[in-house]
Amino acid sequence: MIRRTFVSLAIGLTLAAAPSFAKDKAPVAPPAPAMSAYVDPDPSHDPDNVLVLDLSNGGRVLIRLMPQWAPNHVERIKTLTKQGFYNGVIFHRVIDGFMAQTGDPTGTGTGGSQLPDLKAEFNYMPHVRGTVSMARTDQPDTANSQFFIVFYPRFALDHRYTNFGRVISGMDAVDTIVRGEPPTNPTRIVQASLYSENKPRPAAPAPAAAPAAISADMLTNSKSN
């Protein structure tokens, strides 16, 4: 939960009543820049902050990472992506009408990376359709490698989970991620990369070969043996 600090009325009145001398006034700090909710949909702009997920369902998902919202979380995602950490990881918790969660190499929802947990960077960005946010335990400073993609707006998550990006392409592929906790046949991240790396899509797995037909001669030979 984000705590806000308010100056008490009593202090405010005391300061207002004090004599004003220009030479004694402390310099006023400029206001912090407003945090914009705008997400650039063009992946060619700042491609080092576009996460590419090639999924086992054949879809390619592009996610605009927003270091302006959560710099440390974005840096963690990029670091793990460059290490190949997310390659082969399943979506282990997928709730219809809510979200799809991934990022645990054990596939159980209890694992993470070897890097230390992150300090929360809660912000005012809303959890809308396509939001990408960091998973954690019930303690705020426990995000590590797991993240989730929101199917539909969930404003109850605002200020409680670190929102660090948004899907800018391929939400149709996100919609077809197999549901379940865990799914019986989970969707996987075949390859995670940054758009700046310009990695081609992985080759689709070859379909399983049909079983060979059993001829009469084969049956005869097997019986004779």
mmCIF file of N, CA, C and O in Angstrom, residues 112-195:
data_model
loop_
_atom_site.group_PDB
_atom_site.id
_atom_site.type_symbol
_atom_site.label_atom_id
_atom_site.label_comp_id
_atom_site.label_asym_id
_atom_site.label_seq_id
_atom_site.Cartn_x
_atom_site.Cartn_y
_atom_site.Cartn_z
ATOM 1 N N GLY A 112 11.623 -19.112 -8.850
ATOM 2 C CA GLY A 112 12.067 -17.817 -9.357
ATOM 3 C C GLY A 112 13.481 -17.931 -9.878
ATOM 4 O O GLY A 112 13.980 -19.034 -10.121
ATOM 5 N N SER A 113 14.139 -16.799 -10.032
ATOM 6 C CA SER A 113 15.517 -16.784 -10.523
ATOM 7 C C SER A 113 16.485 -16.789 -9.346
ATOM 8 O O SER A 113 16.073 -16.746 -8.171
ATOM 9 N N GLN A 114 17.783 -16.823 -9.665
ATOM 10 C CA GLN A 114 18.817 -16.764 -8.630
ATOM 11 C C GLN A 114 19.086 -15.334 -8.179
ATOM 12 O O GLN A 114 19.822 -15.119 -7.216
ATOM 13 N N LEU A 115 18.465 -14.364 -8.848
ATOM 14 C CA LEU A 115 18.657 -12.962 -8.473
ATOM 15 C C LEU A 115 17.819 -12.621 -7.250
ATOM 16 O O LEU A 115 16.799 -13.268 -6.982
ATOM 17 N N PRO A 116 18.206 -11.600 -6.484
ATOM 18 C CA PRO A 116 17.444 -11.243 -5.280
ATOM 19 C C PRO A 116 16.079 -10.677 -5.635
ATOM 20 O O PRO A 116 15.855 -10.172 -6.739
ATOM 21 N N ASP A 117 15.149 -10.784 -4.692
ATOM 22 C CA ASP A 117 13.821 -10.214 -4.880
ATOM 23 C C ASP A 117 13.915 -8.698 -5.046
ATOM 24 O O ASP A 117 14.861 -8.060 -4.586
ATOM 25 N N LEU A 118 12.897 -8.149 -5.697
ATOM 26 C CA LEU A 118 12.867 -6.719 -6.000
ATOM 27 C C LEU A 118 12.034 -5.947 -4.980
ATOM 28 O O LEU A 118 11.044 -6.463 -4.454
ATOM 29 N N LYS A 119 12.424 -4.726 -4.742
ATOM 30 C CA LYS A 119 11.624 -3.824 -3.933
ATOM 31 C C LYS A 119 10.469 -3.323 -4.793
ATOM 32 O O LYS A 119 10.637 -3.013 -5.963
ATOM 33 N N ALA A 120 9.281 -3.277 -4.227
ATOM 34 C CA ALA A 120 8.086 -2.888 -4.971
ATOM 35 C C ALA A 120 8.241 -1.504 -5.598
ATOM 36 O O ALA A 120 8.863 -0.614 -5.014
ATOM 37 N N GLU A 121 7.684 -1.347 -6.783
ATOM 38 C CA GLU A 121 7.628 -0.059 -7.472
ATOM 39 C C GLU A 121 6.173 0.196 -7.887
ATOM 40 O O GLU A 121 5.864 0.392 -9.065
ATOM 41 N N PHE A 122 5.285 0.161 -6.905
ATOM 42 C CA PHE A 122 3.866 0.385 -7.185
ATOM 43 C C PHE A 122 3.688 1.770 -7.800
ATOM 44 O O PHE A 122 4.357 2.730 -7.423
ATOM 45 N N ASN A 123 2.775 1.858 -8.745
ATOM 46 C CA ASN A 123 2.554 3.125 -9.426
ATOM 47 C C ASN A 123 1.068 3.312 -9.698
ATOM 48 O O ASN A 123 0.245 2.481 -9.307
ATOM 49 N N TYR A 124 0.737 4.398 -10.363
ATOM 50 C CA TYR A 124 -0.665 4.754 -10.572
ATOM 51 C C TYR A 124 -1.199 4.284 -11.924
ATOM 52 O O TYR A 124 -2.299 4.672 -12.312
ATOM 53 N N MET A 125 -0.457 3.462 -12.631
ATOM 54 C CA MET A 125 -0.926 2.985 -13.928
ATOM 55 C C MET A 125 -2.002 1.916 -13.730
ATOM 56 O O MET A 125 -1.822 0.979 -12.952
ATOM 57 N N PRO A 126 -3.126 2.027 -14.428
ATOM 58 C CA PRO A 126 -4.228 1.090 -14.219
ATOM 59 C C PRO A 126 -3.952 -0.274 -14.848
ATOM 60 O O PRO A 126 -3.260 -0.384 -15.862
ATOM 61 N N HIS A 127 -4.516 -1.303 -14.248
ATOM 62 C CA HIS A 127 -4.425 -2.656 -14.788
ATOM 63 C C HIS A 127 -5.569 -2.857 -15.780
ATOM 64 O O HIS A 127 -6.664 -3.278 -15.432
ATOM 65 N N VAL A 128 -5.288 -2.520 -17.035
ATOM 66 C CA VAL A 128 -6.268 -2.636 -18.112
ATOM 67 C C VAL A 128 -5.962 -3.901 -18.916
ATOM 68 O O VAL A 128 -5.011 -4.632 -18.625
ATOM 69 N N ARG A 129 -6.799 -4.176 -19.910
ATOM 70 C CA ARG A 129 -6.540 -5.325 -20.782
ATOM 71 C C ARG A 129 -5.159 -5.188 -21.422
ATOM 72 O O ARG A 129 -4.806 -4.145 -21.978
ATOM 73 N N GLY A 130 -4.355 -6.238 -21.314
ATOM 74 C CA GLY A 130 -3.012 -6.220 -21.868
ATOM 75 C C GLY A 130 -1.937 -5.750 -20.922
ATOM 76 O O GLY A 130 -0.747 -5.812 -21.265
ATOM 77 N N THR A 131 -2.308 -5.296 -19.722
ATOM 78 C CA THR A 131 -1.304 -4.887 -18.735
ATOM 79 C C THR A 131 -0.404 -6.067 -18.387
ATOM 80 O O THR A 131 -0.860 -7.203 -18.246
ATOM 81 N N VAL A 132 0.889 -5.784 -18.214
ATOM 82 C CA VAL A 132 1.847 -6.790 -17.761
ATOM 83 C C VAL A 132 2.379 -6.323 -16.414
ATOM 84 O O VAL A 132 2.917 -5.217 -16.291
ATOM 85 N N SER A 133 2.197 -7.156 -15.411
ATOM 86 C CA SER A 133 2.486 -6.759 -14.039
ATOM 87 C C SER A 133 3.241 -7.887 -13.340
ATOM 88 O O SER A 133 3.182 -9.046 -13.756
ATOM 89 N N MET A 134 3.954 -7.532 -12.286
ATOM 90 C CA MET A 134 4.819 -8.488 -11.609
ATOM 91 C C MET A 134 4.046 -9.250 -10.536
ATOM 92 O O MET A 134 3.310 -8.660 -9.729
ATOM 93 N N ALA A 135 4.221 -10.561 -10.510
ATOM 94 C CA ALA A 135 3.623 -11.381 -9.456
ATOM 95 C C ALA A 135 4.508 -11.323 -8.203
ATOM 96 O O ALA A 135 5.714 -11.069 -8.294
ATOM 97 N N ARG A 136 3.896 -11.565 -7.065
ATOM 98 C CA ARG A 136 4.628 -11.550 -5.796
ATOM 99 C C ARG A 136 3.849 -12.368 -4.771
ATOM 100 O O ARG A 136 2.751 -12.851 -5.045
ATOM 101 N N THR A 137 4.416 -12.530 -3.582
ATOM 102 C CA THR A 137 3.688 -13.155 -2.482
ATOM 103 C C THR A 137 2.823 -12.093 -1.814
ATOM 104 O O THR A 137 2.636 -10.997 -2.349
ATOM 105 N N ASP A 138 2.325 -12.396 -0.608
ATOM 106 C CA ASP A 138 1.527 -11.391 0.102
ATOM 107 C C ASP A 138 2.391 -10.284 0.699
ATOM 108 O O ASP A 138 1.871 -9.316 1.250
ATOM 109 N N GLN A 139 3.716 -10.407 0.555
ATOM 110 C CA GLN A 139 4.622 -9.351 0.997
ATOM 111 C C GLN A 139 5.002 -8.494 -0.208
ATOM 112 O O GLN A 139 5.286 -9.025 -1.291
ATOM 113 N N PRO A 140 5.038 -7.186 -0.076
ATOM 114 C CA PRO A 140 5.215 -6.318 -1.248
ATOM 115 C C PRO A 140 6.558 -6.437 -1.946
ATOM 116 O O PRO A 140 6.639 -6.291 -3.166
ATOM 117 N N ASP A 141 7.626 -6.708 -1.215
ATOM 118 C CA ASP A 141 8.961 -6.681 -1.807
ATOM 119 C C ASP A 141 9.460 -8.083 -2.158
ATOM 120 O O ASP A 141 10.601 -8.462 -1.849
ATOM 121 N N THR A 142 8.626 -8.881 -2.816
ATOM 122 C CA THR A 142 8.979 -10.277 -3.094
ATOM 123 C C THR A 142 8.886 -10.633 -4.581
ATOM 124 O O THR A 142 8.986 -11.805 -4.938
ATOM 125 N N ALA A 143 8.703 -9.649 -5.465
ATOM 126 C CA ALA A 143 8.700 -9.948 -6.896
ATOM 127 C C ALA A 143 10.098 -10.390 -7.312
ATOM 128 O O ALA A 143 11.102 -9.878 -6.818
ATOM 129 N N ASN A 144 10.147 -11.358 -8.242
ATOM 130 C CA ASN A 144 11.459 -11.856 -8.669
ATOM 131 C C ASN A 144 11.515 -12.065 -10.180
ATOM 132 O O ASN A 144 12.197 -11.330 -10.887
ATOM 133 N N SER A 145 10.813 -13.061 -10.687
ATOM 134 C CA SER A 145 10.854 -13.352 -12.122
ATOM 135 C C SER A 145 9.463 -13.563 -12.718
ATOM 136 O O SER A 145 9.291 -13.462 -13.930
ATOM 137 N N GLN A 146 8.481 -13.872 -11.883
ATOM 138 C CA GLN A 146 7.156 -14.188 -12.398
ATOM 139 C C GLN A 146 6.358 -12.918 -12.723
ATOM 140 O O GLN A 146 6.438 -11.930 -11.996
ATOM 141 N N PHE A 147 5.597 -13.000 -13.809
ATOM 142 C CA PHE A 147 4.751 -11.878 -14.200
ATOM 143 C C PHE A 147 3.452 -12.408 -14.787
ATOM 144 O O PHE A 147 3.324 -13.605 -15.086
ATOM 145 N N PHE A 148 2.486 -11.522 -14.942
ATOM 146 C CA PHE A 148 1.195 -11.942 -15.491
ATOM 147 C C PHE A 148 0.679 -10.901 -16.473
ATOM 148 O O PHE A 148 1.034 -9.715 -16.408
ATOM 149 N N ILE A 149 -0.148 -11.384 -17.406
ATOM 150 C CA ILE A 149 -0.778 -10.543 -18.423
ATOM 151 C C ILE A 149 -2.274 -10.546 -18.164
ATOM 152 O O ILE A 149 -2.878 -11.612 -18.034
ATOM 153 N N VAL A 150 -2.863 -9.371 -18.087
ATOM 154 C CA VAL A 150 -4.272 -9.231 -17.708
ATOM 155 C C VAL A 150 -5.167 -9.366 -18.942
ATOM 156 O O VAL A 150 -4.942 -8.718 -19.959
ATOM 157 N N PHE A 151 -6.190 -10.225 -18.835
ATOM 158 C CA PHE A 151 -7.151 -10.396 -19.926
ATOM 159 C C PHE A 151 -8.156 -9.243 -19.991
ATOM 160 O O PHE A 151 -8.501 -8.761 -21.064
ATOM 161 N N TYR A 152 -8.664 -8.840 -18.832
ATOM 162 C CA TYR A 152 -9.673 -7.790 -18.746
ATOM 163 C C TYR A 152 -9.278 -6.835 -17.618
ATOM 164 O O TYR A 152 -8.523 -7.209 -16.713
ATOM 165 N N PRO A 153 -9.776 -5.604 -17.628
ATOM 166 C CA PRO A 153 -9.395 -4.638 -16.589
ATOM 167 C C PRO A 153 -9.643 -5.181 -15.176
ATOM 168 O O PRO A 153 -10.694 -5.763 -14.901
ATOM 169 N N ARG A 154 -8.656 -4.983 -14.311
ATOM 170 C CA ARG A 154 -8.750 -5.381 -12.900
ATOM 171 C C ARG A 154 -8.154 -4.260 -12.055
ATOM 172 O O ARG A 154 -7.012 -4.323 -11.618
ATOM 173 N N PHE A 155 -8.957 -3.218 -11.829
ATOM 174 C CA PHE A 155 -8.448 -2.040 -11.139
ATOM 175 C C PHE A 155 -8.163 -2.305 -9.659
ATOM 176 O O PHE A 155 -7.457 -1.519 -9.016
ATOM 177 N N ALA A 156 -8.679 -3.404 -9.118
ATOM 178 C CA ALA A 156 -8.376 -3.750 -7.727
ATOM 179 C C ALA A 156 -6.893 -4.070 -7.539
ATOM 180 O O ALA A 156 -6.392 -4.062 -6.406
ATOM 181 N N LEU A 157 -6.188 -4.336 -8.630
ATOM 182 C CA LEU A 157 -4.754 -4.626 -8.547
ATOM 183 C C LEU A 157 -3.903 -3.361 -8.526
ATOM 184 O O LEU A 157 -2.716 -3.424 -8.195
ATOM 185 N N ASP A 158 -4.503 -2.225 -8.875
ATOM 186 C CA ASP A 158 -3.749 -0.970 -8.944
ATOM 187 C C ASP A 158 -3.136 -0.630 -7.588
ATOM 188 O O ASP A 158 -3.770 -0.834 -6.538
ATOM 189 N N HIS A 159 -1.901 -0.133 -7.603
ATOM 190 C CA HIS A 159 -1.144 0.278 -6.404
ATOM 191 C C HIS A 159 -0.762 -0.899 -5.516
ATOM 192 O O HIS A 159 -0.173 -0.697 -4.458
ATOM 193 N N ARG A 160 -1.068 -2.133 -5.940
ATOM 194 C CA ARG A 160 -0.753 -3.312 -5.118
ATOM 195 C C ARG A 160 0.224 -4.247 -5.827
ATOM 196 O O ARG A 160 0.868 -5.072 -5.177
ATOM 197 N N TYR A 161 0.281 -4.144 -7.142
ATOM 198 C CA TYR A 161 1.214 -4.936 -7.937
ATOM 199 C C TYR A 161 1.940 -3.989 -8.892
ATOM 200 O O TYR A 161 1.357 -3.018 -9.374
ATOM 201 N N THR A 162 3.197 -4.296 -9.171
ATOM 202 C CA THR A 162 4.007 -3.388 -9.983
ATOM 203 C C THR A 162 3.686 -3.576 -11.460
ATOM 204 O O THR A 162 4.049 -4.587 -12.069
ATOM 205 N N ASN A 163 3.022 -2.590 -12.018
ATOM 206 C CA ASN A 163 2.656 -2.540 -13.424
ATOM 207 C C ASN A 163 3.871 -2.026 -14.193
ATOM 208 O O ASN A 163 4.329 -0.914 -13.962
ATOM 209 N N PHE A 164 4.417 -2.836 -15.113
ATOM 210 C CA PHE A 164 5.651 -2.414 -15.780
ATOM 211 C C PHE A 164 5.567 -2.436 -17.302
ATOM 212 O O PHE A 164 6.560 -2.168 -17.987
ATOM 213 N N GLY A 165 4.415 -2.734 -17.873
ATOM 214 C CA GLY A 165 4.334 -2.749 -19.330
ATOM 215 C C GLY A 165 2.943 -3.081 -19.828
ATOM 216 O O GLY A 165 2.004 -3.273 -19.049
ATOM 217 N N ARG A 166 2.819 -3.146 -21.179
ATOM 218 C CA ARG A 166 1.522 -3.448 -21.780
ATOM 219 C C ARG A 166 1.729 -4.101 -23.141
ATOM 220 O O ARG A 166 2.672 -3.760 -23.872
ATOM 221 N N VAL A 167 0.863 -5.038 -23.445
ATOM 222 C CA VAL A 167 0.900 -5.705 -24.751
ATOM 223 C C VAL A 167 0.552 -4.688 -25.838
ATOM 224 O O VAL A 167 -0.454 -3.983 -25.737
ATOM 225 N N ILE A 168 1.384 -4.618 -26.877
ATOM 226 C CA ILE A 168 1.109 -3.717 -27.997
ATOM 227 C C ILE A 168 0.801 -4.487 -29.279
ATOM 228 O O ILE A 168 0.361 -3.894 -30.263
ATOM 229 N N SER A 169 1.008 -5.800 -29.262
ATOM 230 C CA SER A 169 0.686 -6.633 -30.408
ATOM 231 C C SER A 169 0.593 -8.080 -29.953
ATOM 232 O O SER A 169 1.355 -8.505 -29.085
ATOM 233 N N GLY A 170 -0.360 -8.828 -30.549
ATOM 234 C CA GLY A 170 -0.463 -10.248 -30.249
ATOM 235 C C GLY A 170 -1.371 -10.588 -29.085
ATOM 236 O O GLY A 170 -1.264 -11.686 -28.527
ATOM 237 N N MET A 171 -2.281 -9.688 -28.728
ATOM 238 C CA MET A 171 -3.184 -10.000 -27.617
ATOM 239 C C MET A 171 -4.102 -11.173 -27.967
ATOM 240 O O MET A 171 -4.564 -11.884 -27.074
ATOM 241 N N ASP A 172 -4.309 -11.401 -29.256
ATOM 242 C CA ASP A 172 -5.109 -12.560 -29.657
ATOM 243 C C ASP A 172 -4.418 -13.864 -29.265
ATOM 244 O O ASP A 172 -5.074 -14.850 -28.907
ATOM 245 N N ALA A 173 -3.083 -13.875 -29.313
ATOM 246 C CA ALA A 173 -2.338 -15.057 -28.875
ATOM 247 C C ALA A 173 -2.415 -15.230 -27.371
ATOM 248 O O ALA A 173 -2.471 -16.358 -26.865
ATOM 249 N N VAL A 174 -2.424 -14.110 -26.635
ATOM 250 C CA VAL A 174 -2.586 -14.184 -25.179
ATOM 251 C C VAL A 174 -3.955 -14.770 -24.833
ATOM 252 O O VAL A 174 -4.087 -15.588 -23.924
ATOM 253 N N ASP A 175 -4.976 -14.365 -25.588
ATOM 254 C CA ASP A 175 -6.334 -14.851 -25.315
ATOM 255 C C ASP A 175 -6.459 -16.360 -25.473
ATOM 256 O O ASP A 175 -7.352 -16.971 -24.871
ATOM 257 N N THR A 176 -5.604 -16.974 -26.272
ATOM 258 C CA THR A 176 -5.702 -18.416 -26.506
ATOM 259 C C THR A 176 -4.755 -19.226 -25.628
ATOM 260 O O THR A 176 -4.627 -20.447 -25.822
ATOM 261 N N ILE A 177 -4.078 -18.604 -24.677
ATOM 262 C CA ILE A 177 -3.254 -19.359 -23.726
ATOM 263 C C ILE A 177 -4.156 -20.320 -22.962
ATOM 264 O O ILE A 177 -5.237 -19.956 -22.498
ATOM 265 N N VAL A 178 -3.730 -21.557 -22.830
ATOM 266 C CA VAL A 178 -4.551 -22.602 -22.215
ATOM 267 C C VAL A 178 -4.796 -22.295 -20.743
ATOM 268 O O VAL A 178 -3.863 -21.969 -19.990
ATOM 269 N N ARG A 179 -6.068 -22.394 -20.348
ATOM 270 C CA ARG A 179 -6.459 -22.105 -18.967
ATOM 271 C C ARG A 179 -6.171 -23.283 -18.041
ATOM 272 O O ARG A 179 -6.125 -24.430 -18.467
ATOM 273 N N GLY A 180 -6.016 -22.961 -16.745
ATOM 274 C CA GLY A 180 -5.820 -23.977 -15.726
ATOM 275 C C GLY A 180 -4.857 -23.519 -14.663
ATOM 276 O O GLY A 180 -4.116 -22.556 -14.853
ATOM 277 N N GLU A 181 -4.867 -24.245 -13.530
ATOM 278 C CA GLU A 181 -3.981 -23.927 -12.396
ATOM 279 C C GLU A 181 -3.382 -25.209 -11.804
ATOM 280 O O GLU A 181 -3.732 -25.583 -10.697
ATOM 281 N N PRO A 182 -2.462 -25.860 -12.476
ATOM 282 C CA PRO A 182 -1.905 -25.536 -13.791
ATOM 283 C C PRO A 182 -2.724 -26.174 -14.902
ATOM 284 O O PRO A 182 -3.500 -27.107 -14.654
ATOM 285 N N PRO A 183 -2.560 -25.725 -16.136
ATOM 286 C CA PRO A 183 -3.249 -26.361 -17.257
ATOM 287 C C PRO A 183 -2.720 -27.777 -17.489
ATOM 288 O O PRO A 183 -1.563 -28.071 -17.190
ATOM 289 N N THR A 184 -3.564 -28.636 -18.030
ATOM 290 C CA THR A 184 -3.107 -30.000 -18.323
ATOM 291 C C THR A 184 -2.149 -30.021 -19.512
ATOM 292 O O THR A 184 -1.247 -30.855 -19.577
ATOM 293 N N ASN A 185 -2.332 -29.116 -20.447
ATOM 294 C CA ASN A 185 -1.439 -29.005 -21.606
ATOM 295 C C ASN A 185 -1.031 -27.544 -21.742
ATOM 296 O O ASN A 185 -1.525 -26.822 -22.599
ATOM 297 N N PRO A 186 -0.118 -27.073 -20.893
ATOM 298 C CA PRO A 186 0.133 -25.631 -20.785
ATOM 299 C C PRO A 186 0.779 -25.026 -22.019
ATOM 300 O O PRO A 186 1.549 -25.670 -22.733
ATOM 301 N N THR A 187 0.467 -23.766 -22.249
ATOM 302 C CA THR A 187 1.142 -22.971 -23.268
ATOM 303 C C THR A 187 2.516 -22.565 -22.729
ATOM 304 O O THR A 187 2.661 -22.240 -21.550
ATOM 305 N N ARG A 188 3.501 -22.578 -23.613
ATOM 306 C CA ARG A 188 4.875 -22.256 -23.210
ATOM 307 C C ARG A 188 5.384 -20.997 -23.906
ATOM 308 O O ARG A 188 4.925 -20.644 -24.993
ATOM 309 N N ILE A 189 6.354 -20.362 -23.276
ATOM 310 C CA ILE A 189 7.157 -19.345 -23.953
ATOM 311 C C ILE A 189 8.283 -20.101 -24.639
ATOM 312 O O ILE A 189 9.218 -20.576 -23.979
ATOM 313 N N VAL A 190 8.192 -20.271 -25.936
ATOM 314 C CA VAL A 190 9.245 -20.979 -26.668
ATOM 315 C C VAL A 190 10.520 -20.150 -26.677
ATOM 316 O O VAL A 190 11.619 -20.664 -26.467
ATOM 317 N N GLN A 191 10.354 -18.845 -26.901
ATOM 318 C CA GLN A 191 11.512 -17.943 -26.934
ATOM 319 C C GLN A 191 11.088 -16.562 -26.459
ATOM 320 O O GLN A 191 10.066 -16.049 -26.895
ATOM 321 N N ALA A 192 11.880 -16.005 -25.562
ATOM 322 C CA ALA A 192 11.705 -14.613 -25.132
ATOM 323 C C ALA A 192 12.927 -13.836 -25.597
ATOM 324 O O ALA A 192 14.068 -14.309 -25.465
ATOM 325 N N SER A 193 12.691 -12.654 -26.143
ATOM 326 C CA SER A 193 13.807 -11.838 -26.642
ATOM 327 C C SER A 193 13.402 -10.378 -26.598
ATOM 328 O O SER A 193 12.248 -10.049 -26.294
ATOM 329 N N LEU A 194 14.340 -9.515 -26.870
ATOM 330 C CA LEU A 194 14.045 -8.102 -27.032
ATOM 331 C C LEU A 194 13.941 -7.799 -28.519
ATOM 332 O O LEU A 194 14.648 -8.392 -29.340
ATOM 333 N N TYR A 195 13.079 -6.885 -28.863
ATOM 334 C CA TYR A 195 12.846 -6.554 -30.266
ATOM 335 C C TYR A 195 14.135 -6.076 -30.937
ATOM 336 O O TYR A 195 14.362 -6.319 -32.120
#
